[in-house]
Short mmCIF file of C-alpha atoms and ligand atoms in Angstrom, two decimals:
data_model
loop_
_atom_site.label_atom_id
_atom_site.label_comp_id
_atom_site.label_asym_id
_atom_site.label_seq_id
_atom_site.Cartn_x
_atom_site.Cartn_y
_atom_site.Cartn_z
CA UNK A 1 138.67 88.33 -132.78
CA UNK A 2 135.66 90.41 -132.91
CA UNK A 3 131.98 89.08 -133.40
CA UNK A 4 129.25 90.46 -135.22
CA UNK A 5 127.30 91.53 -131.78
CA UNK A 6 130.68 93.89 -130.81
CA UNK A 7 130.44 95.55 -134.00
CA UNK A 8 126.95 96.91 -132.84
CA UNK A 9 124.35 94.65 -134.51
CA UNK A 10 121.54 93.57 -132.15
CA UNK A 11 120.58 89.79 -131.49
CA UNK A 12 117.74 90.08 -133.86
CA UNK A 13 120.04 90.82 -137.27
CA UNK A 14 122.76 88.72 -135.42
CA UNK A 15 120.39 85.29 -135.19
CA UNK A 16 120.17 85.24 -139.00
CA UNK A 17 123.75 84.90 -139.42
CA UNK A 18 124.09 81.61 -138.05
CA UNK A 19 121.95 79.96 -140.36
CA UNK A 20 123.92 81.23 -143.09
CA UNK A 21 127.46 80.10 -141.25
CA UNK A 22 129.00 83.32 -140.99
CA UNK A 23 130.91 82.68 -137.77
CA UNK A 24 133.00 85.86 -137.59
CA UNK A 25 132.94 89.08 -139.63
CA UNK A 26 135.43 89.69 -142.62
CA UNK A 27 138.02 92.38 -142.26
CA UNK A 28 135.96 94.76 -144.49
CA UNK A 29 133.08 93.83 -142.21
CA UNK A 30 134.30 94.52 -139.07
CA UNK A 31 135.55 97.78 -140.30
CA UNK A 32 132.81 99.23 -142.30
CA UNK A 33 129.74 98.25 -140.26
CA UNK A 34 129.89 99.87 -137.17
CA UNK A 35 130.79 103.18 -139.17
CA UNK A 36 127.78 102.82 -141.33
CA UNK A 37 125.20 101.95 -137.98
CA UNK A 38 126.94 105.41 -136.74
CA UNK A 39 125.17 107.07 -139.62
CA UNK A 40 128.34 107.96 -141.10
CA UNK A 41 129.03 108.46 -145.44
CA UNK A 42 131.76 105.27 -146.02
CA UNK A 43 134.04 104.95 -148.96
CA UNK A 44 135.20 101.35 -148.87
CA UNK A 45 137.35 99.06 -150.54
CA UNK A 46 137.61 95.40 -150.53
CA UNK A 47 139.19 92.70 -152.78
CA UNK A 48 136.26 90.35 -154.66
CA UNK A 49 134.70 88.24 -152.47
CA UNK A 50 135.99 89.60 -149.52
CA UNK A 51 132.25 89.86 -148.15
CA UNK A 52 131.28 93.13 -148.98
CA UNK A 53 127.58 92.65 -149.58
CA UNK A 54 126.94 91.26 -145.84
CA UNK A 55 129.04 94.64 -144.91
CA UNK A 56 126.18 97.11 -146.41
CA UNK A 57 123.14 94.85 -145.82
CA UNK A 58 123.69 94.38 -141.89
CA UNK A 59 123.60 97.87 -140.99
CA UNK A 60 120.97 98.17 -143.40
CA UNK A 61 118.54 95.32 -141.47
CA UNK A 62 119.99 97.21 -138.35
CA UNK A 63 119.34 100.84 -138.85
CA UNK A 64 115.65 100.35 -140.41
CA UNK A 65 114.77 97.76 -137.98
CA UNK A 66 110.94 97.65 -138.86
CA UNK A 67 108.64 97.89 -141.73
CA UNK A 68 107.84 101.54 -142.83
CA UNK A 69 105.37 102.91 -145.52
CA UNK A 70 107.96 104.03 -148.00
CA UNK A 71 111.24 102.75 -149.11
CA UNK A 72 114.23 103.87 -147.02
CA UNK A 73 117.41 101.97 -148.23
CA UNK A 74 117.95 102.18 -151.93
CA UNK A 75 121.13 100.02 -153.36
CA UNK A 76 122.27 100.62 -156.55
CA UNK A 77 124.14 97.97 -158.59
CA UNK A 78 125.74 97.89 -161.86
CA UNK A 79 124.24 94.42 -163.39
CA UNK A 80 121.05 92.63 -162.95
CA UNK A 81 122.67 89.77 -161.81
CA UNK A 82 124.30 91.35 -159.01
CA UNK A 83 121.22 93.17 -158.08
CA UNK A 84 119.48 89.52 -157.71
CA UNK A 85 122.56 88.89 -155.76
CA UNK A 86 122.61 91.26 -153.19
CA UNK A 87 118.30 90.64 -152.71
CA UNK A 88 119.19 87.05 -152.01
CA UNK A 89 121.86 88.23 -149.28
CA UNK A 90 119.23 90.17 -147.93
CA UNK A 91 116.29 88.05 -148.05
CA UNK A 92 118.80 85.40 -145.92
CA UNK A 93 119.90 87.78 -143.61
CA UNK A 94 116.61 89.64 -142.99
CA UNK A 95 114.70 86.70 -142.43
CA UNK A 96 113.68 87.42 -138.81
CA UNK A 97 113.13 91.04 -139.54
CA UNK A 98 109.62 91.99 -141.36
CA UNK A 99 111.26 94.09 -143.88
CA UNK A 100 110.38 93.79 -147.28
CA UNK A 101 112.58 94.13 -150.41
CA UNK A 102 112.26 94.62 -154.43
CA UNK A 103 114.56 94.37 -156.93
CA UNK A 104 114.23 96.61 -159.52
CA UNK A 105 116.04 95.35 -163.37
CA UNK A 106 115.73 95.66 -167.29
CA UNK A 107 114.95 93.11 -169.45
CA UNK A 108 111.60 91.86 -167.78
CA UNK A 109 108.56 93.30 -167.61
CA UNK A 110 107.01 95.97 -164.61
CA UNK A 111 104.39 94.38 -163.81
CA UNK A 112 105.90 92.16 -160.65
CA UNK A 113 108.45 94.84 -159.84
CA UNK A 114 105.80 97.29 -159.36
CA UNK A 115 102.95 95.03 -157.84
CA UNK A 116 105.74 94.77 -155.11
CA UNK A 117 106.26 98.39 -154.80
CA UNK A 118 102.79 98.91 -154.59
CA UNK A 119 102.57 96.28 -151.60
CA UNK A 120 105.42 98.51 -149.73
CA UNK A 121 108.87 97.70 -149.16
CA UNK A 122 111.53 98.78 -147.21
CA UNK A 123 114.80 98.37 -149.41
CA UNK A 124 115.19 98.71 -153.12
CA UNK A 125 117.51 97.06 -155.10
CA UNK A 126 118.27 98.38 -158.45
CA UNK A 127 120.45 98.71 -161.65
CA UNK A 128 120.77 102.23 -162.94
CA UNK A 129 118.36 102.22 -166.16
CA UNK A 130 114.90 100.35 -163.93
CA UNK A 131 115.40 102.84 -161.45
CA UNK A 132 115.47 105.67 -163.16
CA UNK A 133 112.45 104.59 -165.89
CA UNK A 134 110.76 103.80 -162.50
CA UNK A 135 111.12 106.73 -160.99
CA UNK A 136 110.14 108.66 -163.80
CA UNK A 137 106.36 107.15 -164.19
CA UNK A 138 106.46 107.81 -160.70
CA UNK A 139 106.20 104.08 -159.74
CA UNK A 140 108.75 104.94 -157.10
CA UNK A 141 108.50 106.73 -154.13
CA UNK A 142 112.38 107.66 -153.23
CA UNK A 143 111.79 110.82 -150.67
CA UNK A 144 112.16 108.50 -147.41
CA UNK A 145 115.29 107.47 -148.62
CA UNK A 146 117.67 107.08 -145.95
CA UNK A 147 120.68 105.77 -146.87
CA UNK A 148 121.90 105.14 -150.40
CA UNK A 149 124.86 102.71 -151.45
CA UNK A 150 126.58 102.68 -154.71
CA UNK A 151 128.00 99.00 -155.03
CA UNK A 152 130.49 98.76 -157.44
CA UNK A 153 131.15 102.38 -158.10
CA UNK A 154 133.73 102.08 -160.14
CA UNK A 155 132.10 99.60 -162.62
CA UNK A 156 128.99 101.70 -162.63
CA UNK A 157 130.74 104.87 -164.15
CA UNK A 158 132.90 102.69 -166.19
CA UNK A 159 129.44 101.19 -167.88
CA UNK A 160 128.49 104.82 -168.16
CA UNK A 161 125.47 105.32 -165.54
CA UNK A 162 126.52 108.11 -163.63
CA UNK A 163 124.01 110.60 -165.58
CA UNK A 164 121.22 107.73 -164.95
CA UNK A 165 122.21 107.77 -161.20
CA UNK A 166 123.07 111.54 -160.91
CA UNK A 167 118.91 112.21 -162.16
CA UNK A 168 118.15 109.46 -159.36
CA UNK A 169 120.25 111.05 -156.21
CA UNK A 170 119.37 114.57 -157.04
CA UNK A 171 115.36 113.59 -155.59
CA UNK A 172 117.10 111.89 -152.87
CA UNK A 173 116.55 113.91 -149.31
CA UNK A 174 119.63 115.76 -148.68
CA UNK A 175 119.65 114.44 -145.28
CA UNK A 176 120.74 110.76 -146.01
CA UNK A 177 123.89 108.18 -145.75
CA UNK A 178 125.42 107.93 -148.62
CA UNK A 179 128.12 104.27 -148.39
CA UNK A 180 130.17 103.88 -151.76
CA UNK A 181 132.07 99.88 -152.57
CA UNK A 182 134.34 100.10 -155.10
CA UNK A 183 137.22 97.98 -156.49
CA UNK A 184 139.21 101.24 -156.98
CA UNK A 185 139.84 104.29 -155.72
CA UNK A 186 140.29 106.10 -159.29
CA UNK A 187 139.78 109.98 -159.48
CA UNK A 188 136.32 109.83 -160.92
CA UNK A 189 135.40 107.73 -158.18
CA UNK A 190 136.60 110.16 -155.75
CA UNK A 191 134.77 112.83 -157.61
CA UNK A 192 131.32 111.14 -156.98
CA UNK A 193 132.39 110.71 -153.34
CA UNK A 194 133.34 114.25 -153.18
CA UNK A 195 130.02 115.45 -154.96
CA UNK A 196 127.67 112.90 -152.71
CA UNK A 197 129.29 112.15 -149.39
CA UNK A 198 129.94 114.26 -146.68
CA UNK A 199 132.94 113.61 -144.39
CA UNK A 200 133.38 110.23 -145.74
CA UNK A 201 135.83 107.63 -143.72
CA UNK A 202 137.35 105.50 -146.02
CA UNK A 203 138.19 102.05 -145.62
CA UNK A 204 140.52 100.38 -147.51
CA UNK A 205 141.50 96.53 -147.04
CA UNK A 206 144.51 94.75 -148.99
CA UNK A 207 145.18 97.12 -151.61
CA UNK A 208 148.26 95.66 -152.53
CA UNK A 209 146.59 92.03 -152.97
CA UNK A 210 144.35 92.52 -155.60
CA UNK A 211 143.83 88.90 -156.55
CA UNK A 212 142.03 86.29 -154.67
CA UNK A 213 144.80 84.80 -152.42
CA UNK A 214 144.12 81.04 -152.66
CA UNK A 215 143.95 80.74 -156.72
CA UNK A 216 146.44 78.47 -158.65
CA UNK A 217 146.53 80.73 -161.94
CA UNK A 218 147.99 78.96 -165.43
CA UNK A 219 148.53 79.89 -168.72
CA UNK A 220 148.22 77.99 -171.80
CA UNK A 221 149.44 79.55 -175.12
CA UNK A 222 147.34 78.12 -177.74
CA UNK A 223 145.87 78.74 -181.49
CA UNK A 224 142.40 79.81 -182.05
CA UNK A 225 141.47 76.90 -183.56
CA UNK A 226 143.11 73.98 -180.92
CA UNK A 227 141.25 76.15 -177.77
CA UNK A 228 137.88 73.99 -178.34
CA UNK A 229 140.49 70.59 -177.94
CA UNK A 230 142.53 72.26 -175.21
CA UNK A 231 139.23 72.76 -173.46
CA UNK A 232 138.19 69.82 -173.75
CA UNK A 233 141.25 68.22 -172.60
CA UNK A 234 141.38 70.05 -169.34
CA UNK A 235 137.74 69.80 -168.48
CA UNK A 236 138.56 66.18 -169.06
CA UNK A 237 141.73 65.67 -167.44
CA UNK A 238 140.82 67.80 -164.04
CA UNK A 239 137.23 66.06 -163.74
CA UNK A 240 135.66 69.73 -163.25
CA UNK A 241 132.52 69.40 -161.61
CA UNK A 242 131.57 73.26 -161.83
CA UNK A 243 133.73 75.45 -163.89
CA UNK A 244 132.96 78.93 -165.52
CA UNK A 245 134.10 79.67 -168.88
CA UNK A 246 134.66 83.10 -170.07
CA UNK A 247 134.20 83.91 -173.63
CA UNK A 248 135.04 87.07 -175.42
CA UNK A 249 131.99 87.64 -177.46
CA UNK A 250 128.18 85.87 -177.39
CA UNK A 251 128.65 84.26 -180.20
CA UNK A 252 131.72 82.66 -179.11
CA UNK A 253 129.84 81.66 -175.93
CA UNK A 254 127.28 79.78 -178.39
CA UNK A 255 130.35 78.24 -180.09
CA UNK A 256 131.89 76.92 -177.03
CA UNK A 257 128.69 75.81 -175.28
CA UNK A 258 127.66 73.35 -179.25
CA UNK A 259 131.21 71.98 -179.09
CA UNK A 260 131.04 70.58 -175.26
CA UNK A 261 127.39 69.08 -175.93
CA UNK A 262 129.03 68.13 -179.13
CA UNK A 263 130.70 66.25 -176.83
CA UNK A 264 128.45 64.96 -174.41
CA UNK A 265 129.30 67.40 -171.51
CA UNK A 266 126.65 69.19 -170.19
CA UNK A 267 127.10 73.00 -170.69
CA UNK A 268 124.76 76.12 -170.29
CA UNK A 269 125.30 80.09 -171.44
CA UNK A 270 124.63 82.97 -170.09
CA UNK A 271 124.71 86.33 -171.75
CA UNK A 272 123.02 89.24 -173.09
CA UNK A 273 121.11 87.28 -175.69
CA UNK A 274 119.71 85.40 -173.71
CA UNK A 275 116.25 86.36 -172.00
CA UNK A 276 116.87 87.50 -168.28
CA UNK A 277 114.26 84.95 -166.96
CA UNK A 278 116.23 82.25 -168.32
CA UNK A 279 119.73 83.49 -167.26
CA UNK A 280 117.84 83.21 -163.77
CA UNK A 281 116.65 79.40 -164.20
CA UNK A 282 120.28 78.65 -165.71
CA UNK A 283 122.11 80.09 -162.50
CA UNK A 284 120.02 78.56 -160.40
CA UNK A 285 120.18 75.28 -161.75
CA UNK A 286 124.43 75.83 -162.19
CA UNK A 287 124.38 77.24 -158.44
CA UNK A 288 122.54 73.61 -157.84
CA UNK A 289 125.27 71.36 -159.44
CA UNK A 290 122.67 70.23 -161.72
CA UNK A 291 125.92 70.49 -164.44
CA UNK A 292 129.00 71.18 -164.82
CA UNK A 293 130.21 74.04 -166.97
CA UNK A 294 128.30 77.50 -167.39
CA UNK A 295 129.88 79.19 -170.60
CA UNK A 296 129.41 83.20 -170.23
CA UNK A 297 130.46 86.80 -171.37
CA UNK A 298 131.64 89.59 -168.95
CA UNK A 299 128.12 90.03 -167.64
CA UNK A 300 129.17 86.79 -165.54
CA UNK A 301 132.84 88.77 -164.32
CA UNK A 302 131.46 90.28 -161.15
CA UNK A 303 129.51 89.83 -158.34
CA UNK A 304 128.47 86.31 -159.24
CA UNK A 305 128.97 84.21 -155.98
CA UNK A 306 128.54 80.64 -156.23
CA UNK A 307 130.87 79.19 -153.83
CA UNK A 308 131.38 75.76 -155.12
CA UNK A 309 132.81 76.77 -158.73
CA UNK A 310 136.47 74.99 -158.40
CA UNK A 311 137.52 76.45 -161.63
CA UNK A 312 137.34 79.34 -164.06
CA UNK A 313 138.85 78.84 -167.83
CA UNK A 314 139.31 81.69 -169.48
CA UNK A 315 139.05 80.99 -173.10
CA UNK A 316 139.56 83.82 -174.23
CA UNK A 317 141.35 86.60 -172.30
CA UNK A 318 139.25 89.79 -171.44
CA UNK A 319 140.39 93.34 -172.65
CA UNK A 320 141.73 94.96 -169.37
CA UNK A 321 143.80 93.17 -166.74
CA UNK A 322 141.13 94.25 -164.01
CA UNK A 323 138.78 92.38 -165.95
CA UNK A 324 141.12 89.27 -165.53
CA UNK A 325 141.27 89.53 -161.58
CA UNK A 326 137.52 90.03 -161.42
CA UNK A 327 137.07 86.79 -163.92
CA UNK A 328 138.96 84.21 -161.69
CA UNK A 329 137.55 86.19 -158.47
CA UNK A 330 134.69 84.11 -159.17
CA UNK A 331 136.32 81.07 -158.17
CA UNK A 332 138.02 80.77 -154.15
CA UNK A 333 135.44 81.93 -153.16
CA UNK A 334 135.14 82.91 -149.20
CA UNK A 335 138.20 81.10 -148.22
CA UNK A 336 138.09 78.22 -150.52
CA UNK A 337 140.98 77.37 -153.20
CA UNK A 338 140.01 77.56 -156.72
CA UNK A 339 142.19 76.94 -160.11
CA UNK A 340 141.93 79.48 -162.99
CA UNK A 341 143.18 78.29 -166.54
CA UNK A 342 143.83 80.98 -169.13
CA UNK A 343 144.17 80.94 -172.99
CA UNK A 344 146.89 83.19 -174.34
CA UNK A 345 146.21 83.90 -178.33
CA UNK A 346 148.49 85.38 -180.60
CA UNK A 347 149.70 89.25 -180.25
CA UNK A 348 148.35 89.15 -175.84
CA UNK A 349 151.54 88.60 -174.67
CA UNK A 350 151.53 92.86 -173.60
CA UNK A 351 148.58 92.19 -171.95
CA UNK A 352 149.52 89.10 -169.98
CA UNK A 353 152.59 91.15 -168.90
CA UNK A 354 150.15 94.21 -167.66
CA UNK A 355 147.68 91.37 -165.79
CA UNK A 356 151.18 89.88 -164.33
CA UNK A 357 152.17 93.31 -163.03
CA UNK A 358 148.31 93.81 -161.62
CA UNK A 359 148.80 90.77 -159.80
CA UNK A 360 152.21 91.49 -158.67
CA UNK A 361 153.55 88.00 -159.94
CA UNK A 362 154.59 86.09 -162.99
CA UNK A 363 151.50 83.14 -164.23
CA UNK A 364 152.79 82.93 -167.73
CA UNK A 365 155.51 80.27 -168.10
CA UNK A 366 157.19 82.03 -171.16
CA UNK A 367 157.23 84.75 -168.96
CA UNK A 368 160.57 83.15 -167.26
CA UNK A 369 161.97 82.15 -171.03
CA UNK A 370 164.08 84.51 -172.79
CA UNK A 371 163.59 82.89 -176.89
CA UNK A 372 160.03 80.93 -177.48
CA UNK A 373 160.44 79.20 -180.79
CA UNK A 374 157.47 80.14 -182.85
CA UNK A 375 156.49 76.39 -183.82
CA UNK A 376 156.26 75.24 -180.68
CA UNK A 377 153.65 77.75 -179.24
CA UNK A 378 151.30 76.20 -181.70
CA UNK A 379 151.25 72.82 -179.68
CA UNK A 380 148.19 71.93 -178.91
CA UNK A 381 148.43 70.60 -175.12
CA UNK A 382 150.16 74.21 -173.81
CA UNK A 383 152.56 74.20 -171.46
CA UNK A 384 152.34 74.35 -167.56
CA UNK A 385 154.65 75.71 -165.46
CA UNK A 386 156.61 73.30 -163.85
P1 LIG B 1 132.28 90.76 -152.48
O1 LIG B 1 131.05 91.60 -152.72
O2 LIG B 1 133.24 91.40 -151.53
O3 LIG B 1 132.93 90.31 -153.75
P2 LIG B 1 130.41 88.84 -151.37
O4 LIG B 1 129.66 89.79 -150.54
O5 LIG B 1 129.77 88.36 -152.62
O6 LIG B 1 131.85 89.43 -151.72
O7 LIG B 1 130.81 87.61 -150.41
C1 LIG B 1 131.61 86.54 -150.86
C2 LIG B 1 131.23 85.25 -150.16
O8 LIG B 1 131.58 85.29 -148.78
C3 LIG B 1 129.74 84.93 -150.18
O9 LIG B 1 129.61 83.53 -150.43
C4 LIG B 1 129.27 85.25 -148.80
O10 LIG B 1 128.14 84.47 -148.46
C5 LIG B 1 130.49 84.89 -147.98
N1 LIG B 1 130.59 85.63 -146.73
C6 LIG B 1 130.38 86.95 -146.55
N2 LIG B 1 130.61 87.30 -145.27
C7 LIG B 1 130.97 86.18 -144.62
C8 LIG B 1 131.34 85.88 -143.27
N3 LIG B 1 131.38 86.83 -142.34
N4 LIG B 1 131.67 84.60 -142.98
C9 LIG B 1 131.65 83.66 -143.94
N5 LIG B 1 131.30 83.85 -145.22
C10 LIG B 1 130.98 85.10 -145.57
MG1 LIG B 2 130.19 92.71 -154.20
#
């Protein structure tokens, strides 16, 4: 069993990680840091929450060690709520360091991002679209940039950013780091990693488990119109204290969020309609326990780590099977067990089986029954696997 001092991080970054109870590093962890505090270009893969951030923002804390007049560790993220994410990791673990951080996202105005910039800091953490607006009215100095990480590689081509990100890295200094995390290793990920990185040493950790391990997964086929009872019912029944429900669409969010005040259970939503500052005061107050079910789109799938969410319902199923893994990845968090409830609608049974061959098992219980008789699929209470 190694500790984080053998992997090569000094007692200074070390100190900070008892006060957030990491007692020993993950597997992805103990592999990728001491290759990114040799300087080298990683390519790493992990399953969700595996502990990835804490992998990137170690060596980071360790290889910049003090304050500096320009910015030499620039992260790029997919979402804004992952970029607030991975700032909190590093405000935690950098505590007893002096270095500053920013966070640079849409949605809000510049005028706190940049009064930070202009105070100095040492690490920048950005979405694709705030950088590269930033860094075009020059409110960003990038040419001390010494390492750069892509987190979440895959998801930022898949939303389409590469051409954002491309503009960015081409001002970067040639002589840099350059650490990719991604979920997969798909040929236009390996493309970026051959155009960017030199030499890279990939790192790859349970490829063949893609799902969290410790998550009791169930399927309920149901009608459109009985999911609002259904939900109910289970919220009910399992006395959730903090469960995340995925919707398909915002306006389904709305829906689902009116019916459970409807009936008198506290519920908040987060999506793209809704201003970022109060996304922010919602997770905060959900991360809290201050109530019990956060309703939310796909901008929720990834990234978001709140440890004590016990279960994830997803009303509605989301279009790819990745999608599904990364959905109930937000419950089990770091070790912990977690319960994911899913709503199968009429004409997803192909999907369920491509999700069931993702996850290299069966979750569906008409998955093990030859003939379903139509009428009884309708029932309202779905059926469990025994
Ligand atoms: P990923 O990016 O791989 O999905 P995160 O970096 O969000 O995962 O980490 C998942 C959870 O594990 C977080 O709650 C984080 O605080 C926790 N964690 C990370 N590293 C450790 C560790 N070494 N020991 C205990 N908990 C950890
Ligand atoms: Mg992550």
């Amino acid at each position: 069993m190694t500790n984080f001092i053998e992997l090569g991080l000094t007692k200074l970054t070390a100190a900070a990680l008892e006060e957030v109870a990491y007692l020993e590093p993950t597997e992805i962890q103990a592999k990728t840091i001491p290759l990114i505090l040799a300087g080298q270009d990683v390519m790493a893969s992990a399953q969700t929450g595996s502990g990835k951030t804490a992998a990137f923002v170690l060596p980071i804390i360790e290889l910049l060690k003090a304050r500096d007049k320009q910015p030499r560790a620039l992260v790029v993220v997919p979402t804004r709520e992952l970029a607030l994410q991975v700032e909190e990791q590093f405000k935690k673990l950098a505590k007893h360091s002096r270095l500053r951080s920013v966070t640079l996202y849409g949605g809000t105005g510049y005028h706190r991002q940049t009064n930070l910039l202009q105070r100095g800091v040492d690490v920048i953490v950005a979405t694709p679209g705030r950088l590269l607006d930033c860094f075009e009215r020059k409110l960003v100095d990038l040419s001390a940039i010494q390492i750069l990480i892509l987190d979440e590689a895959d998801r930022l081509l898949d939303m389409g950013f590469m051409p954002q990100i491309r503009r960015v890295i081409a001002s970067l200094p040639k002589e840099r780091q350059t650490v990719m995390f991604s979920a997969t290793f798909d040929p236009p990920v390996l493309q970026i990693a051959k155009e960017y990185q030199v030499n890279p040493t990939t790192v790859r950790i349970n490829t063949k488990q893609v799902e969290p391990t410790d998550i009791d997964q169930r399927m309920y086929h149901v009608n459109e119109f009985a999911k609002d009872a259904l939900l109910l019912k289970l919220i009910r029944e399992n006395e959730m204290s903090s469960v995340l429900v995925f919707t398909k669409t915002r306006r389904k969010a709305t829906w689902v969020t009116d019916r459970l005040r409807d009936s008198n259970i506290q519920a908040e939503e987060i999506h793209s309609d809704i201003s970022q500052g109060q996304r922010e005061r919602t997770l905060a107050r959900y991360r809290e326990g201050l109530f019990p079910v956060l309703v939310a789109t796909d901008v929720a799938a990834r990234g978001l780590d709140i440890p004590s969410i016990s279960h994830v319902i997803n009303y509605d199923l989301p279009e790819s099977p990745a999608d599904y893994v990364h959905r109930i990845g937000r419950t089990g968090r770091a070790g912990r067990s977690g319960v994911a409830f899913s709503f199968v609608g009429e004409g997803q049974k192909s999907l369920v089986r491509d999700i069931e061959r993702l996850i290299g098992r069966t979750v569906d219980p008409e998955s093990n029954v030859r003939r379903v008789l139509p009428a009884r699929r309708m029932k309202l209470s779905g059926r469990r696997r025994p």
